Coordinates of C-alpha atoms in Angstrom, one line a residue:
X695 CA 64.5 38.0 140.1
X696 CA 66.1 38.5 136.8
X697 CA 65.7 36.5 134.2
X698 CA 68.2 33.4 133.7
X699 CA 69.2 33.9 129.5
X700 CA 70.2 30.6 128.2
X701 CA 72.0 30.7 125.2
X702 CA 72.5 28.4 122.3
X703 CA 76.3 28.1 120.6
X704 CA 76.6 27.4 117.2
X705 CA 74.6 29.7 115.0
X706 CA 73.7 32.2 117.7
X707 CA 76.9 33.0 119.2
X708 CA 79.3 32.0 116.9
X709 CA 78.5 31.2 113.0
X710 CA 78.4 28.1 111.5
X711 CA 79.3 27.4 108.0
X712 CA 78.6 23.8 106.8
X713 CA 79.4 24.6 103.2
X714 CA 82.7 25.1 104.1
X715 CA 83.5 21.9 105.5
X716 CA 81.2 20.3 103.0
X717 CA 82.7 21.6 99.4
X718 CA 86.2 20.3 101.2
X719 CA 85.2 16.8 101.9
X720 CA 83.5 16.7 98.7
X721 CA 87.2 17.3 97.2
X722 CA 88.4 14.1 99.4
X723 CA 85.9 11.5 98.6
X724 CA 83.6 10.4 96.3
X725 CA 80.6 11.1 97.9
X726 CA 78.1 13.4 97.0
X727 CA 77.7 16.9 97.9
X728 CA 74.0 16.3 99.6
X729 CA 75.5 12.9 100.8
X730 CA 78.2 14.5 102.9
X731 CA 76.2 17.5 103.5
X732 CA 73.2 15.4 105.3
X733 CA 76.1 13.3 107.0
X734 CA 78.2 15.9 108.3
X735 CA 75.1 18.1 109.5
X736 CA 72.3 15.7 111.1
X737 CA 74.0 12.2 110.5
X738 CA 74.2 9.8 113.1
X739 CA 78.0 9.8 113.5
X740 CA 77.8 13.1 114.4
X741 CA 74.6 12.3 116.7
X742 CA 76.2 9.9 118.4
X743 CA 79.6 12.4 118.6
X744 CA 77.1 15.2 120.5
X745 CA 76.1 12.7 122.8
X746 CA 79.3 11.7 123.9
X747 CA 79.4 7.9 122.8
X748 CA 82.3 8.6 120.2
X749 CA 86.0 10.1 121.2
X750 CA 87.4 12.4 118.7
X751 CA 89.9 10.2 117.1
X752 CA 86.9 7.4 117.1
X753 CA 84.6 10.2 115.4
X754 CA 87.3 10.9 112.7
X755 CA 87.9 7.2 111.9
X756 CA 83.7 6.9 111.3
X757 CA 83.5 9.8 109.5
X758 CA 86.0 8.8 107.2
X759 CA 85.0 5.7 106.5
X760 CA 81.2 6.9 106.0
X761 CA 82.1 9.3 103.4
X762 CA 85.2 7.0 101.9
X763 CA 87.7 10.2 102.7
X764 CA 91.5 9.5 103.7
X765 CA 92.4 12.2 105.2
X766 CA 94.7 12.8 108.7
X767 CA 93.5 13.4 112.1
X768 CA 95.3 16.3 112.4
X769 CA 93.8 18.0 108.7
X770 CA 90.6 16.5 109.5
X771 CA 90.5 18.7 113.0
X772 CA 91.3 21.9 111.1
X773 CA 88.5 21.4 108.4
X774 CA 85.8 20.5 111.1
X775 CA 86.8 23.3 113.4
X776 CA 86.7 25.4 110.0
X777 CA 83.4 25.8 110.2
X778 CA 82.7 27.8 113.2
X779 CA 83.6 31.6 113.2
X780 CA 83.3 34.3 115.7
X781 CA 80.4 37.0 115.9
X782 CA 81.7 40.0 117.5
X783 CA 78.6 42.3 117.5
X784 CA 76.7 39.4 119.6
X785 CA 80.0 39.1 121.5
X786 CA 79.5 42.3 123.1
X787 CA 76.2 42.6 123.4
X788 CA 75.9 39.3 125.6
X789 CA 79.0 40.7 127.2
X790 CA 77.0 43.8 128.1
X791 CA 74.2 40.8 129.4
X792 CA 76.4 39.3 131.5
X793 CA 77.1 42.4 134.0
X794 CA 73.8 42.2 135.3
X795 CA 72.2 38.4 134.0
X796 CA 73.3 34.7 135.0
X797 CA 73.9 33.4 131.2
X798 CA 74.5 29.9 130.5
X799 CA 75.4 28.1 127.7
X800 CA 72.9 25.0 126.1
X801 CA 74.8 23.3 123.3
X802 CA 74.4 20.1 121.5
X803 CA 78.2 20.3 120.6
X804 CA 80.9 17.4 120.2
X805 CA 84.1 16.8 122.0
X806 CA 86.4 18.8 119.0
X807 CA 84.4 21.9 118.5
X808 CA 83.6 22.7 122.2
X809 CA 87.1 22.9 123.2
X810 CA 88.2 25.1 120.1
X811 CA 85.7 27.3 120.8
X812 CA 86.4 27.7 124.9
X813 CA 90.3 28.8 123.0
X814 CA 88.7 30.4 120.3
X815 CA 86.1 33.0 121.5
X816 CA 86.0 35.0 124.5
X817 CA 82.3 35.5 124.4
X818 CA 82.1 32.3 126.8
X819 CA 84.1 33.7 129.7
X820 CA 80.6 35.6 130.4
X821 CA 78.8 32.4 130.9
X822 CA 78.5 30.7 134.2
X823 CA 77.1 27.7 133.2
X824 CA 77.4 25.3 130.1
X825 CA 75.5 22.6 129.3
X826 CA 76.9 20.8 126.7
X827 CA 75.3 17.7 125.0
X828 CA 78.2 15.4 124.9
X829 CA 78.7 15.5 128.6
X830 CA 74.8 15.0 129.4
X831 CA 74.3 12.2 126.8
X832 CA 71.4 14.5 125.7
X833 CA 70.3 16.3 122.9
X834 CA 68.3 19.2 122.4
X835 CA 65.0 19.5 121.5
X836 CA 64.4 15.9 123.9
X837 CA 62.4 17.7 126.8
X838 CA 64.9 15.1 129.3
X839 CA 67.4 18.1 128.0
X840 CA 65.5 21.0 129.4
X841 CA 64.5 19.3 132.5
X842 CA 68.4 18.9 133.2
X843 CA 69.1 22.2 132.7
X844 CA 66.6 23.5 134.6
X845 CA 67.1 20.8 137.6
X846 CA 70.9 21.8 137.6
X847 CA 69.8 25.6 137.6
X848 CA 67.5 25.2 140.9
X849 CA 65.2 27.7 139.1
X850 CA 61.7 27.9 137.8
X851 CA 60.9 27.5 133.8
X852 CA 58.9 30.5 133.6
X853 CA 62.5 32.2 134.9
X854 CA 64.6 31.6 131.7
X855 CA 64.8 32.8 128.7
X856 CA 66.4 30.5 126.0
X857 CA 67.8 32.2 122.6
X858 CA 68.4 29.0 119.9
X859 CA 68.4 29.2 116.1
X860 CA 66.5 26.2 115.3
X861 CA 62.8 25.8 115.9
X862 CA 62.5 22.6 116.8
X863 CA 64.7 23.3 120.2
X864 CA 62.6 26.6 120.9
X865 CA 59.4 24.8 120.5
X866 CA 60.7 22.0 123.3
X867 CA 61.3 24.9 125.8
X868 CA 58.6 26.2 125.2
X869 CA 56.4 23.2 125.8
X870 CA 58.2 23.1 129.4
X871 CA 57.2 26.6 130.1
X872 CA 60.7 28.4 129.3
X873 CA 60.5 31.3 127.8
X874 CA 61.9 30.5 124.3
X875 CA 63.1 33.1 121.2
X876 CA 64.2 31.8 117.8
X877 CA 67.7 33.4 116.9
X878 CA 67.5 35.2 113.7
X879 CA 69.5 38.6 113.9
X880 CA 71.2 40.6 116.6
X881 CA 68.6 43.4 115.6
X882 CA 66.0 41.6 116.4
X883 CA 66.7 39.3 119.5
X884 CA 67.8 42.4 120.8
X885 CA 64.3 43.8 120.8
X886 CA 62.7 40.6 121.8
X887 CA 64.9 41.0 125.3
X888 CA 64.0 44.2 125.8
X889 CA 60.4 42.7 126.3
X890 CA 61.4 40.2 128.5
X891 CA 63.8 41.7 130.8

């Protein structure tokens, strides 16, 4: 049976550019750069955003109020979604995946960027699954995560293969017996697969 390739979003298949959104709410309040920066990235508005507990409009009216910013849902969409970018080299290589792999998508993602993306980038038409964080009330690297995915999947652990850019949500993975690569270039995950397909 071949291998079940589970893929993370943000920073694998698409980039992510925190600065970006950073430097321009740093320009709307008076917050600190590293302030913002730990907010926006790990902070627990945005936890709580990826697990589902917050609507959009009730994640821009925290976020604004953390970081003292006055700023319109509408503006405050664009910057957020402003951080993510497509890839098309990993694009079409994952395209090239899909013709003969089941892909799926795990994401700890929030209810604005998902959507965009889904419009945005045609690289997830080749999935045939997402899992996405905000509609499981889980985040990755909590093992209850993994054992989701896998329960939804019907499959074995020693069956998948999951691609993720952070450490952390390899390592959990791996602990449950997936087979588990850190994401660092196209270059090189591409060698990894060859291995393990």
């Amino acid at each position: 049976m071949a291998p079940i390739i589970i893929f993370d979003l943000g920073g694998v298949l698409v980039g992510l550019d925190w600065d970006k959104a950073c430097t321009t709410f740093t320009h709307l309040s008076d917050q600190s750069y590293d302030f913002i920066m730990a907010e926006i990235e790990n902070g627990p508005i945005v936890e709580s955003s990826m697990l589902g507990h917050l609507t959009p409009h009730e994640f821009h009216r925290a976020i604004c109020n953390r970081l003292h910013m006055d700023i319109e849902y509408g503006p405050f969409i664009e910057i957020w979604n402003g951080i993510l970018s497509p890839d098309d080299e990993i694009a079409e290589y994952v395209m090239e995946l899909a013709e003969n792999h089941t892909l799926v998508l795990a994401s700890n993602t929030d209810g604005i960027h998902f959507p965009y993306c889904l419009e945005n980038f045609p690289v997830l038409k080749s999935f045939d699954r997402h899992f996405l964080s905000n509609q499981m009330d889980l985040l990755k690297p909590d093992p209850a995560y993994f054992h989701h995915v896998l329960y939804e999947l019907w499959t074995s652990p020693a069956n998948c293969v999951f691609i993720d850019d952070r450490v952390s949500n390899v390592r959990s993975a791996q602990n449950l017996g997936l087979q588990g690569l850190v994401f660092e270039s196209l270059s090189k995950l591409k060698s990894n697969l060859e291995h393990l397909l």
